[in-house]
Short mmCIF file of C-alpha atoms in Angstrom, two decimals:
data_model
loop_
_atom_site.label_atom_id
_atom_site.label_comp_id
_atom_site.label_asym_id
_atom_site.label_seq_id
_atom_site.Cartn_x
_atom_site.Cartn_y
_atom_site.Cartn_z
CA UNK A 271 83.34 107.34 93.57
CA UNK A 272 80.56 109.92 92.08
CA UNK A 273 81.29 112.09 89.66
CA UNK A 274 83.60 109.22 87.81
CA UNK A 275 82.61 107.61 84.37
CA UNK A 276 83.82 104.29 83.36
CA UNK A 277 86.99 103.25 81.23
CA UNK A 278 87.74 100.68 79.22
CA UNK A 279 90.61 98.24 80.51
CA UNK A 280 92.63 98.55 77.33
CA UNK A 281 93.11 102.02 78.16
CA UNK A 282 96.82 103.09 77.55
CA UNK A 283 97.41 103.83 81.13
CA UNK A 284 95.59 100.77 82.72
CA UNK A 285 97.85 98.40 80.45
CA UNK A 286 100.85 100.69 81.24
CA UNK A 287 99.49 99.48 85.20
CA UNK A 288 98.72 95.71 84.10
CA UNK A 289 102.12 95.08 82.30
CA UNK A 290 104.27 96.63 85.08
CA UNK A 291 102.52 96.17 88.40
CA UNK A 292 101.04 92.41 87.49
CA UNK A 293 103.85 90.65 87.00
CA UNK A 294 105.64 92.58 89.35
CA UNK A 295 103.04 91.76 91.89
CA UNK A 296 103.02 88.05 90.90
CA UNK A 297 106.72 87.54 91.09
CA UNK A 298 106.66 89.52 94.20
CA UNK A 299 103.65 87.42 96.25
CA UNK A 300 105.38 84.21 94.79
CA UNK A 301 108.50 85.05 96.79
CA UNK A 302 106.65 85.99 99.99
CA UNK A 303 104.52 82.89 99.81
CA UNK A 304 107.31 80.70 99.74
CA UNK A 305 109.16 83.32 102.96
CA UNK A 306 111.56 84.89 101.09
CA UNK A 307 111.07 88.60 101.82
CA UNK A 308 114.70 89.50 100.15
CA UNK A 309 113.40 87.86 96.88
CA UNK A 310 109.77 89.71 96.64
CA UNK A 311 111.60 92.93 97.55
CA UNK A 312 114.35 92.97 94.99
CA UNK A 313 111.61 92.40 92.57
CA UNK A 314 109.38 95.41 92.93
CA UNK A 315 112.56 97.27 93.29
CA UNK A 316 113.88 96.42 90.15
CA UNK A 317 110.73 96.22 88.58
CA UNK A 318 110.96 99.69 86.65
CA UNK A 319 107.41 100.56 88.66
CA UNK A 320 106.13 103.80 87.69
CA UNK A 321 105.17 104.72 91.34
CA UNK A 322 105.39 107.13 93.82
CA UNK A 323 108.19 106.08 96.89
CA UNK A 324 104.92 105.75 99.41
CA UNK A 325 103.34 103.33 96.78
CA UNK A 326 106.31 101.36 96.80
CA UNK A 327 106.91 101.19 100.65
CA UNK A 328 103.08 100.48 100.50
CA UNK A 329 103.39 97.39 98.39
CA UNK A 330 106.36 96.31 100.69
CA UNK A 331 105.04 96.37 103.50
CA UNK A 332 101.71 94.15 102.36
CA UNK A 333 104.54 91.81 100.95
CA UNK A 334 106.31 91.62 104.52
CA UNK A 335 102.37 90.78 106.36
CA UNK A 336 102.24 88.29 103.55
CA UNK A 337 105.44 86.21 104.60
CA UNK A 338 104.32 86.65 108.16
CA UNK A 339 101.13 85.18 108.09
CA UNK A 340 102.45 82.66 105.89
CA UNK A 341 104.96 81.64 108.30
CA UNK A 342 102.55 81.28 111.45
CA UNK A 343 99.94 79.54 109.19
CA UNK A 344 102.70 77.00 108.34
CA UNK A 345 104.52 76.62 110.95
CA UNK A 346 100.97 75.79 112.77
CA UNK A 347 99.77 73.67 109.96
CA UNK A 348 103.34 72.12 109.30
CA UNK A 349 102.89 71.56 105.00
CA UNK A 350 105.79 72.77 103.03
CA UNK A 351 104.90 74.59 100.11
CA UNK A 352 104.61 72.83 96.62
CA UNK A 353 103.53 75.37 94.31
CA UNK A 354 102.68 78.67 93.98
CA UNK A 355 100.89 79.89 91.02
CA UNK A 356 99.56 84.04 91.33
CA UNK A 357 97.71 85.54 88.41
CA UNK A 358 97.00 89.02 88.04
CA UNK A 359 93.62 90.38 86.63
CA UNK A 360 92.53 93.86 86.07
CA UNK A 361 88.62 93.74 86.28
CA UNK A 362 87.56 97.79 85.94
CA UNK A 363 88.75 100.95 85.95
CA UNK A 364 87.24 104.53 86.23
CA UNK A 365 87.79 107.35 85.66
CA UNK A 366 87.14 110.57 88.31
CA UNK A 367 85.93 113.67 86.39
CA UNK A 368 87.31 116.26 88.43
CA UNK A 369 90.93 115.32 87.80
CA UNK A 370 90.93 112.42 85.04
CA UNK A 371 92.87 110.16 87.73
CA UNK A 372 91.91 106.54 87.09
CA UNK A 373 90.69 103.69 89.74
CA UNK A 374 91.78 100.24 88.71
CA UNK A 375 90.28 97.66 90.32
CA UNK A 376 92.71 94.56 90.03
CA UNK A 377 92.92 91.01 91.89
CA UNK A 378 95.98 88.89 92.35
CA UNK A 379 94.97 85.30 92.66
CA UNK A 380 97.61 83.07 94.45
CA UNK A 381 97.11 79.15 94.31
CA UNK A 382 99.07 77.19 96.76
CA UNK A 383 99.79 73.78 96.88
CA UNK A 384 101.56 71.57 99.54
CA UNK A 385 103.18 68.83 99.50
CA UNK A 386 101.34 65.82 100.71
CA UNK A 387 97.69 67.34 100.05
CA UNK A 388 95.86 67.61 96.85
CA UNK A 389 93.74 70.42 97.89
CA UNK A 390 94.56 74.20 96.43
CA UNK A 391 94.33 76.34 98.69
CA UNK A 392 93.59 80.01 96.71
CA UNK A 393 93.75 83.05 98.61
CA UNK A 394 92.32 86.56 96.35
CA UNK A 395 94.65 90.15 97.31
CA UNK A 396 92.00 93.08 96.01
CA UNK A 397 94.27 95.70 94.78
CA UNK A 398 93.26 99.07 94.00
CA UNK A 399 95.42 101.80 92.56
CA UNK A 400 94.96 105.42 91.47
CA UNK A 401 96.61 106.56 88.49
CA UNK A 402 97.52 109.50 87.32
CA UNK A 403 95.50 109.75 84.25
CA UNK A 404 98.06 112.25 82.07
CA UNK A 405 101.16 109.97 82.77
CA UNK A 406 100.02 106.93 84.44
CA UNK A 407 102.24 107.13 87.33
CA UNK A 408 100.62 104.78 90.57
CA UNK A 409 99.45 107.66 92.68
CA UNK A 410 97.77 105.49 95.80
CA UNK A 411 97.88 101.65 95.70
CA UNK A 412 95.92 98.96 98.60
CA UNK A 413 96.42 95.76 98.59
CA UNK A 414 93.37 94.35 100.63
CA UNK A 415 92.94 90.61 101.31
CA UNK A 416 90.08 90.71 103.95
CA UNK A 417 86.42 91.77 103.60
CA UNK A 418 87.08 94.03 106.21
CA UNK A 419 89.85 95.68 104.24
CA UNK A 420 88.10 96.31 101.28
CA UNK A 421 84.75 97.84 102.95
CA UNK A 422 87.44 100.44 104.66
CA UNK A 423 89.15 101.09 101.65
CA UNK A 424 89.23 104.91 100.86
CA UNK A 425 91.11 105.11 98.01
CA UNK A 426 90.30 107.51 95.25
CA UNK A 427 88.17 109.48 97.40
CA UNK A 428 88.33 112.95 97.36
#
């Protein structure tokens, strides 16, 4: 983004982001991982998000492709899931100029393990999120897990 100066990540409204979206996010990706859709939706609905309706069907909907490629990896590779372990991590934010709305740059990290293998298999969700930088309300969120994804990724653009 030109015309955008960097923030610190213990900016008010980036932890207002980190404390409700990351767990919220881990909770939710948890659930899908282990195919329960009802579970990872009931959690960023009651989750007290401080996000637009879009941003909300937007998380839901990268929630629902989750459990779906889950369930045709599995059901291909036939291991039932052992643990799941996601961690949330805010890595930057900026800040645009022209209308102080922030860019956080944020990964969820989810560790899977199955039974009968020792191996962890880690899969890394990019997720970037515009704030509104008066209120911190999630303006725009992505949650990107390919390469592809995050090279298209337009968000905070103006």
């Amino acid at each position: 983004m030109s015309g955008t100066q960097g923030i610190e990540t213990s900016d008010a409204s980036v932890q207002q982001f980190a404390s409700t979206v990351g767990p919220a996010l881990e909770n939710a990706y948890r659930s899908a991982v282990l195919g329960d859709i009802d579970v990872a939706q009931e959690v960023i609905a009651t989750a007290g998000l401080q996000a637009t309706p879009e941003v909300t069907t937007s998380i839901l909907t990268a929630l629902a492709d989750e459990v779906v490629s889950r369930g045709r990896s599995d059901a291909q590779e036939g291991p039932i899931v052992e643990t799941v372990t996601p961690r949330f991590t805010v890595n930057s934010a900026t800040r645009r100029n022209s209308d102080q709305a922030i860019l956080v740059d944020a990964t969820v990290t989810v560790a899977t393990t199955y039974q009968g293998e020792s191996t962890v298999r880690e899969e890394v969700i990019t997720v970037r999120a515009l704030l509104n930088g008066t209120n911190g309300e999630v303006i725009d969120i992505e949650l990107l897990d390919s390469p592809e994804d995050i090279e298209k990724s337009t968000i905070g653009q103006e």
